[in-house]
């Protein structure tokens, strides 16, 4: 099983007056950058067959953009992708043959580390960035191999 971790795009900054952290949406520029990164993901032809998302607005917006660019059905909400996500919780049930999971940092960096045996701070996924993992084992102790790790600027270039 291949898993694509896509961090949400650039959002309204933490601490913005009047906007709770859990309610932060993408900025207008963040939507543009996320759409360009999603076109790059489409160009990679990874075979993504489903999009799952954290319920937070910035992740949901990112997932909707990604699903539109990939011509897939609307993203499905997955509470296991809320901030604080872990590999153990995420990979308990099948999510598709090649799902895209849209969520947050530092969770995704920690998930890459947990699956590959790396350091938790070694692979921070940038906003609208991508980590692709080949999952060898699901369940309580999942494991995998990092297949691809791309910055958002690289994805945007691929999408041109």
PDB file of C-alpha atoms in Angstrom:
ATOM      1  CA  UNK A   1       0.000   0.000   0.000  1.00  0.00           C
ATOM      2  CA  UNK A   2       1.287   3.454  -0.882  1.00  0.00           C
ATOM      3  CA  UNK A   3       0.342   6.441   1.300  1.00  0.00           C
ATOM      4  CA  UNK A   4       0.701  10.099   0.296  1.00  0.00           C
ATOM      5  CA  UNK A   5       0.940  12.568   3.170  1.00  0.00           C
ATOM      6  CA  UNK A   6       0.041  16.094   2.077  1.00  0.00           C
ATOM      7  CA  UNK A   7       0.392  18.863   4.609  1.00  0.00           C
ATOM      8  CA  UNK A   8      -2.271  21.559   4.480  1.00  0.00           C
ATOM      9  CA  UNK A   9      -1.420  24.701   2.518  1.00  0.00           C
ATOM     10  CA  UNK A  10      -0.447  28.116   3.926  1.00  0.00           C
ATOM     11  CA  UNK A  11      -3.100  29.235   6.402  1.00  0.00           C
ATOM     12  CA  UNK A  12      -3.980  32.312   8.413  1.00  0.00           C
ATOM     13  CA  UNK A  13      -1.205  32.607  11.039  1.00  0.00           C
ATOM     14  CA  UNK A  14      -1.597  31.147  14.503  1.00  0.00           C
ATOM     15  CA  UNK A  15      -2.646  33.838  16.967  1.00  0.00           C
ATOM     16  CA  UNK A  16      -4.581  35.929  14.441  1.00  0.00           C
ATOM     17  CA  UNK A  17      -7.087  37.956  16.507  1.00  0.00           C
ATOM     18  CA  UNK A  18     -10.628  36.630  16.260  1.00  0.00           C
ATOM     19  CA  UNK A  19      -9.654  33.294  14.680  1.00  0.00           C
ATOM     20  CA  UNK A  20      -9.332  30.216  16.866  1.00  0.00           C
ATOM     21  CA  UNK A  21      -6.412  27.936  15.922  1.00  0.00           C
ATOM     22  CA  UNK A  22      -8.786  25.104  15.012  1.00  0.00           C
ATOM     23  CA  UNK A  23     -10.735  27.447  12.697  1.00  0.00           C
ATOM     24  CA  UNK A  24      -7.836  28.850  10.648  1.00  0.00           C
ATOM     25  CA  UNK A  25      -8.547  28.703   6.879  1.00  0.00           C
ATOM     26  CA  UNK A  26      -6.099  28.880   3.989  1.00  0.00           C
ATOM     27  CA  UNK A  27      -5.074  32.376   2.957  1.00  0.00           C
ATOM     28  CA  UNK A  28      -5.904  33.511  -0.605  1.00  0.00           C
ATOM     29  CA  UNK A  29      -2.215  33.069  -1.524  1.00  0.00           C
ATOM     30  CA  UNK A  30      -2.283  29.717   0.274  1.00  0.00           C
ATOM     31  CA  UNK A  31      -5.118  28.535  -1.970  1.00  0.00           C
ATOM     32  CA  UNK A  32      -3.149  29.556  -5.079  1.00  0.00           C
ATOM     33  CA  UNK A  33       0.012  27.781  -3.866  1.00  0.00           C
ATOM     34  CA  UNK A  34      -1.939  24.704  -2.813  1.00  0.00           C
ATOM     35  CA  UNK A  35      -3.657  24.471  -6.212  1.00  0.00           C
ATOM     36  CA  UNK A  36      -0.262  24.709  -7.953  1.00  0.00           C
ATOM     37  CA  UNK A  37       1.204  22.029  -5.653  1.00  0.00           C
ATOM     38  CA  UNK A  38      -1.829  19.797  -6.300  1.00  0.00           C
ATOM     39  CA  UNK A  39      -1.195  20.108 -10.054  1.00  0.00           C
ATOM     40  CA  UNK A  40       2.357  18.903  -9.362  1.00  0.00           C
ATOM     41  CA  UNK A  41       1.011  15.933  -7.413  1.00  0.00           C
ATOM     42  CA  UNK A  42      -1.273  15.154 -10.351  1.00  0.00           C
ATOM     43  CA  UNK A  43       1.742  15.302 -12.717  1.00  0.00           C
ATOM     44  CA  UNK A  44       3.518  12.649 -10.616  1.00  0.00           C
ATOM     45  CA  UNK A  45       0.775  10.106 -11.494  1.00  0.00           C
ATOM     46  CA  UNK A  46       1.003   8.401  -8.114  1.00  0.00           C
ATOM     47  CA  UNK A  47      -2.279   6.537  -8.533  1.00  0.00           C
ATOM     48  CA  UNK A  48      -4.006   8.283  -5.636  1.00  0.00           C
ATOM     49  CA  UNK A  49      -7.462   6.728  -5.303  1.00  0.00           C
ATOM     50  CA  UNK A  50      -8.950   8.557  -2.299  1.00  0.00           C
ATOM     51  CA  UNK A  51      -8.425  11.744  -0.325  1.00  0.00           C
ATOM     52  CA  UNK A  52      -8.852  11.745   3.467  1.00  0.00           C
ATOM     53  CA  UNK A  53      -8.605  14.885   5.565  1.00  0.00           C
ATOM     54  CA  UNK A  54      -8.326  16.255   9.051  1.00  0.00           C
ATOM     55  CA  UNK A  55     -11.568  18.039   9.953  1.00  0.00           C
ATOM     56  CA  UNK A  56      -9.791  21.389  10.492  1.00  0.00           C
ATOM     57  CA  UNK A  57     -10.688  24.023   7.844  1.00  0.00           C
ATOM     58  CA  UNK A  58      -7.155  24.518   6.495  1.00  0.00           C
ATOM     59  CA  UNK A  59      -6.806  20.775   5.883  1.00  0.00           C
ATOM     60  CA  UNK A  60     -10.331  20.389   4.473  1.00  0.00           C
ATOM     61  CA  UNK A  61      -9.740  23.238   1.987  1.00  0.00           C
ATOM     62  CA  UNK A  62      -6.421  21.690   0.938  1.00  0.00           C
ATOM     63  CA  UNK A  63      -8.053  18.274   0.508  1.00  0.00           C
ATOM     64  CA  UNK A  64     -10.881  19.737  -1.592  1.00  0.00           C
ATOM     65  CA  UNK A  65      -8.362  21.445  -3.882  1.00  0.00           C
ATOM     66  CA  UNK A  66      -6.349  18.226  -4.175  1.00  0.00           C
ATOM     67  CA  UNK A  67      -9.424  16.087  -4.913  1.00  0.00           C
ATOM     68  CA  UNK A  68     -10.567  18.548  -7.607  1.00  0.00           C
ATOM     69  CA  UNK A  69      -7.137  18.551  -9.287  1.00  0.00           C
ATOM     70  CA  UNK A  70      -6.963  14.745  -9.168  1.00  0.00           C
ATOM     71  CA  UNK A  71     -10.570  14.434 -10.379  1.00  0.00           C
ATOM     72  CA  UNK A  72     -11.522  12.356  -7.353  1.00  0.00           C
ATOM     73  CA  UNK A  73     -14.666  12.365  -5.193  1.00  0.00           C
ATOM     74  CA  UNK A  74     -14.971  14.775  -2.283  1.00  0.00           C
ATOM     75  CA  UNK A  75     -12.486  14.105   0.533  1.00  0.00           C
ATOM     76  CA  UNK A  76     -13.576  12.009   3.485  1.00  0.00           C
ATOM     77  CA  UNK A  77     -13.127  13.283   7.044  1.00  0.00           C
ATOM     78  CA  UNK A  78     -10.828  11.226   9.253  1.00  0.00           C
ATOM     79  CA  UNK A  79     -10.617  12.211  12.923  1.00  0.00           C
ATOM     80  CA  UNK A  80      -7.320  10.305  13.206  1.00  0.00           C
ATOM     81  CA  UNK A  81      -5.783  13.129  11.102  1.00  0.00           C
ATOM     82  CA  UNK A  82      -6.578  15.840  13.683  1.00  0.00           C
ATOM     83  CA  UNK A  83      -3.523  17.481  15.267  1.00  0.00           C
ATOM     84  CA  UNK A  84      -1.842  14.841  17.388  1.00  0.00           C
ATOM     85  CA  UNK A  85      -2.168  12.143  14.682  1.00  0.00           C
ATOM     86  CA  UNK A  86      -0.008   9.046  14.982  1.00  0.00           C
ATOM     87  CA  UNK A  87       0.919   6.199  12.647  1.00  0.00           C
ATOM     88  CA  UNK A  88      -0.602   3.668  15.058  1.00  0.00           C
ATOM     89  CA  UNK A  89      -4.032   5.338  14.877  1.00  0.00           C
ATOM     90  CA  UNK A  90      -3.940   6.178  11.169  1.00  0.00           C
ATOM     91  CA  UNK A  91      -3.175   2.775   9.744  1.00  0.00           C
ATOM     92  CA  UNK A  92      -5.562   0.571  11.734  1.00  0.00           C
ATOM     93  CA  UNK A  93      -8.054   0.284   8.885  1.00  0.00           C
ATOM     94  CA  UNK A  94      -7.713   0.282   5.085  1.00  0.00           C
ATOM     95  CA  UNK A  95      -7.934   3.737   3.518  1.00  0.00           C
ATOM     96  CA  UNK A  96      -7.519   2.673  -0.116  1.00  0.00           C
ATOM     97  CA  UNK A  97      -4.698   1.305  -2.241  1.00  0.00           C
ATOM     98  CA  UNK A  98      -3.038   4.717  -2.553  1.00  0.00           C
ATOM     99  CA  UNK A  99      -4.742   7.298  -0.332  1.00  0.00           C
ATOM    100  CA  UNK A 100      -3.736  10.929   0.057  1.00  0.00           C
ATOM    101  CA  UNK A 101      -3.958  11.977   3.705  1.00  0.00           C
ATOM    102  CA  UNK A 102      -4.163  15.707   4.377  1.00  0.00           C
ATOM    103  CA  UNK A 103      -3.086  16.843   7.817  1.00  0.00           C
ATOM    104  CA  UNK A 104      -0.629  18.706   9.982  1.00  0.00           C
ATOM    105  CA  UNK A 105       2.883  19.117  11.344  1.00  0.00           C
ATOM    106  CA  UNK A 106       4.620  18.051  13.480  1.00  0.00           C
ATOM    107  CA  UNK A 107       2.440  14.956  13.096  1.00  0.00           C
ATOM    108  CA  UNK A 108       3.433  14.057   9.543  1.00  0.00           C
ATOM    109  CA  UNK A 109       7.157  14.323  10.292  1.00  0.00           C
ATOM    110  CA  UNK A 110       6.645  12.054  13.300  1.00  0.00           C
ATOM    111  CA  UNK A 111       4.632   9.593  11.197  1.00  0.00           C
ATOM    112  CA  UNK A 112       7.387   9.411   8.561  1.00  0.00           C
ATOM    113  CA  UNK A 113       9.897   8.788  11.366  1.00  0.00           C
ATOM    114  CA  UNK A 114       7.726   6.139  13.034  1.00  0.00           C
ATOM    115  CA  UNK A 115       7.238   4.223   9.781  1.00  0.00           C
ATOM    116  CA  UNK A 116      10.844   4.412   8.610  1.00  0.00           C
ATOM    117  CA  UNK A 117      12.757   4.275  11.901  1.00  0.00           C
ATOM    118  CA  UNK A 118      14.107   7.807  11.446  1.00  0.00           C
ATOM    119  CA  UNK A 119      14.410  10.710  13.878  1.00  0.00           C
ATOM    120  CA  UNK A 120      11.105  12.527  14.553  1.00  0.00           C
ATOM    121  CA  UNK A 121      12.560  15.886  13.437  1.00  0.00           C
ATOM    122  CA  UNK A 122      14.287  14.557  10.290  1.00  0.00           C
ATOM    123  CA  UNK A 123      11.392  14.930   7.840  1.00  0.00           C
ATOM    124  CA  UNK A 124       9.222  17.977   8.520  1.00  0.00           C
ATOM    125  CA  UNK A 125       6.642  18.220   5.746  1.00  0.00           C
ATOM    126  CA  UNK A 126       6.360  21.820   4.518  1.00  0.00           C
ATOM    127  CA  UNK A 127       2.979  23.492   3.934  1.00  0.00           C
ATOM    128  CA  UNK A 128       1.506  21.988   0.736  1.00  0.00           C
ATOM    129  CA  UNK A 129       4.446  19.550   0.683  1.00  0.00           C
ATOM    130  CA  UNK A 130       4.344  15.801   0.050  1.00  0.00           C
ATOM    131  CA  UNK A 131       5.766  12.643   1.601  1.00  0.00           C
ATOM    132  CA  UNK A 132       5.066   9.324  -0.124  1.00  0.00           C
ATOM    133  CA  UNK A 133       5.489   6.114   1.855  1.00  0.00           C
ATOM    134  CA  UNK A 134       5.267   2.480   0.861  1.00  0.00           C
ATOM    135  CA  UNK A 135       3.538   0.869   3.826  1.00  0.00           C
ATOM    136  CA  UNK A 136       4.736  -2.681   4.564  1.00  0.00           C
ATOM    137  CA  UNK A 137       2.709  -3.357   7.683  1.00  0.00           C
ATOM    138  CA  UNK A 138      -0.471  -1.807   9.098  1.00  0.00           C
ATOM    139  CA  UNK A 139      -1.898  -2.097  12.589  1.00  0.00           C
ATOM    140  CA  UNK A 140      -0.412  -1.364  15.992  1.00  0.00           C
ATOM    141  CA  UNK A 141       3.204  -1.216  14.741  1.00  0.00           C
ATOM    142  CA  UNK A 142       3.119  -0.015  11.140  1.00  0.00           C
ATOM    143  CA  UNK A 143       6.300   0.170   9.100  1.00  0.00           C
ATOM    144  CA  UNK A 144       7.220   1.506   5.696  1.00  0.00           C
ATOM    145  CA  UNK A 145       9.767   3.005   3.357  1.00  0.00           C
ATOM    146  CA  UNK A 146       9.995   6.638   2.310  1.00  0.00           C
ATOM    147  CA  UNK A 147       9.562   6.624  -1.474  1.00  0.00           C
ATOM    148  CA  UNK A 148       9.377  10.367  -2.208  1.00  0.00           C
ATOM    149  CA  UNK A 149       9.710  13.600  -0.248  1.00  0.00           C
ATOM    150  CA  UNK A 150       9.016  16.861  -2.098  1.00  0.00           C
ATOM    151  CA  UNK A 151       8.936  20.486  -1.064  1.00  0.00           C
ATOM    152  CA  UNK A 152       5.961  22.586  -2.227  1.00  0.00           C
ATOM    153  CA  UNK A 153       8.184  24.654  -4.542  1.00  0.00           C
ATOM    154  CA  UNK A 154       9.191  21.457  -6.366  1.00  0.00           C
ATOM    155  CA  UNK A 155       5.565  20.366  -6.651  1.00  0.00           C
ATOM    156  CA  UNK A 156       4.575  23.775  -8.030  1.00  0.00           C
ATOM    157  CA  UNK A 157       7.355  23.541 -10.626  1.00  0.00           C
ATOM    158  CA  UNK A 158       6.193  20.059 -11.642  1.00  0.00           C
ATOM    159  CA  UNK A 159       2.649  21.358 -12.092  1.00  0.00           C
ATOM    160  CA  UNK A 160       3.555  24.048 -14.613  1.00  0.00           C
TER     161      UNK A 160
END
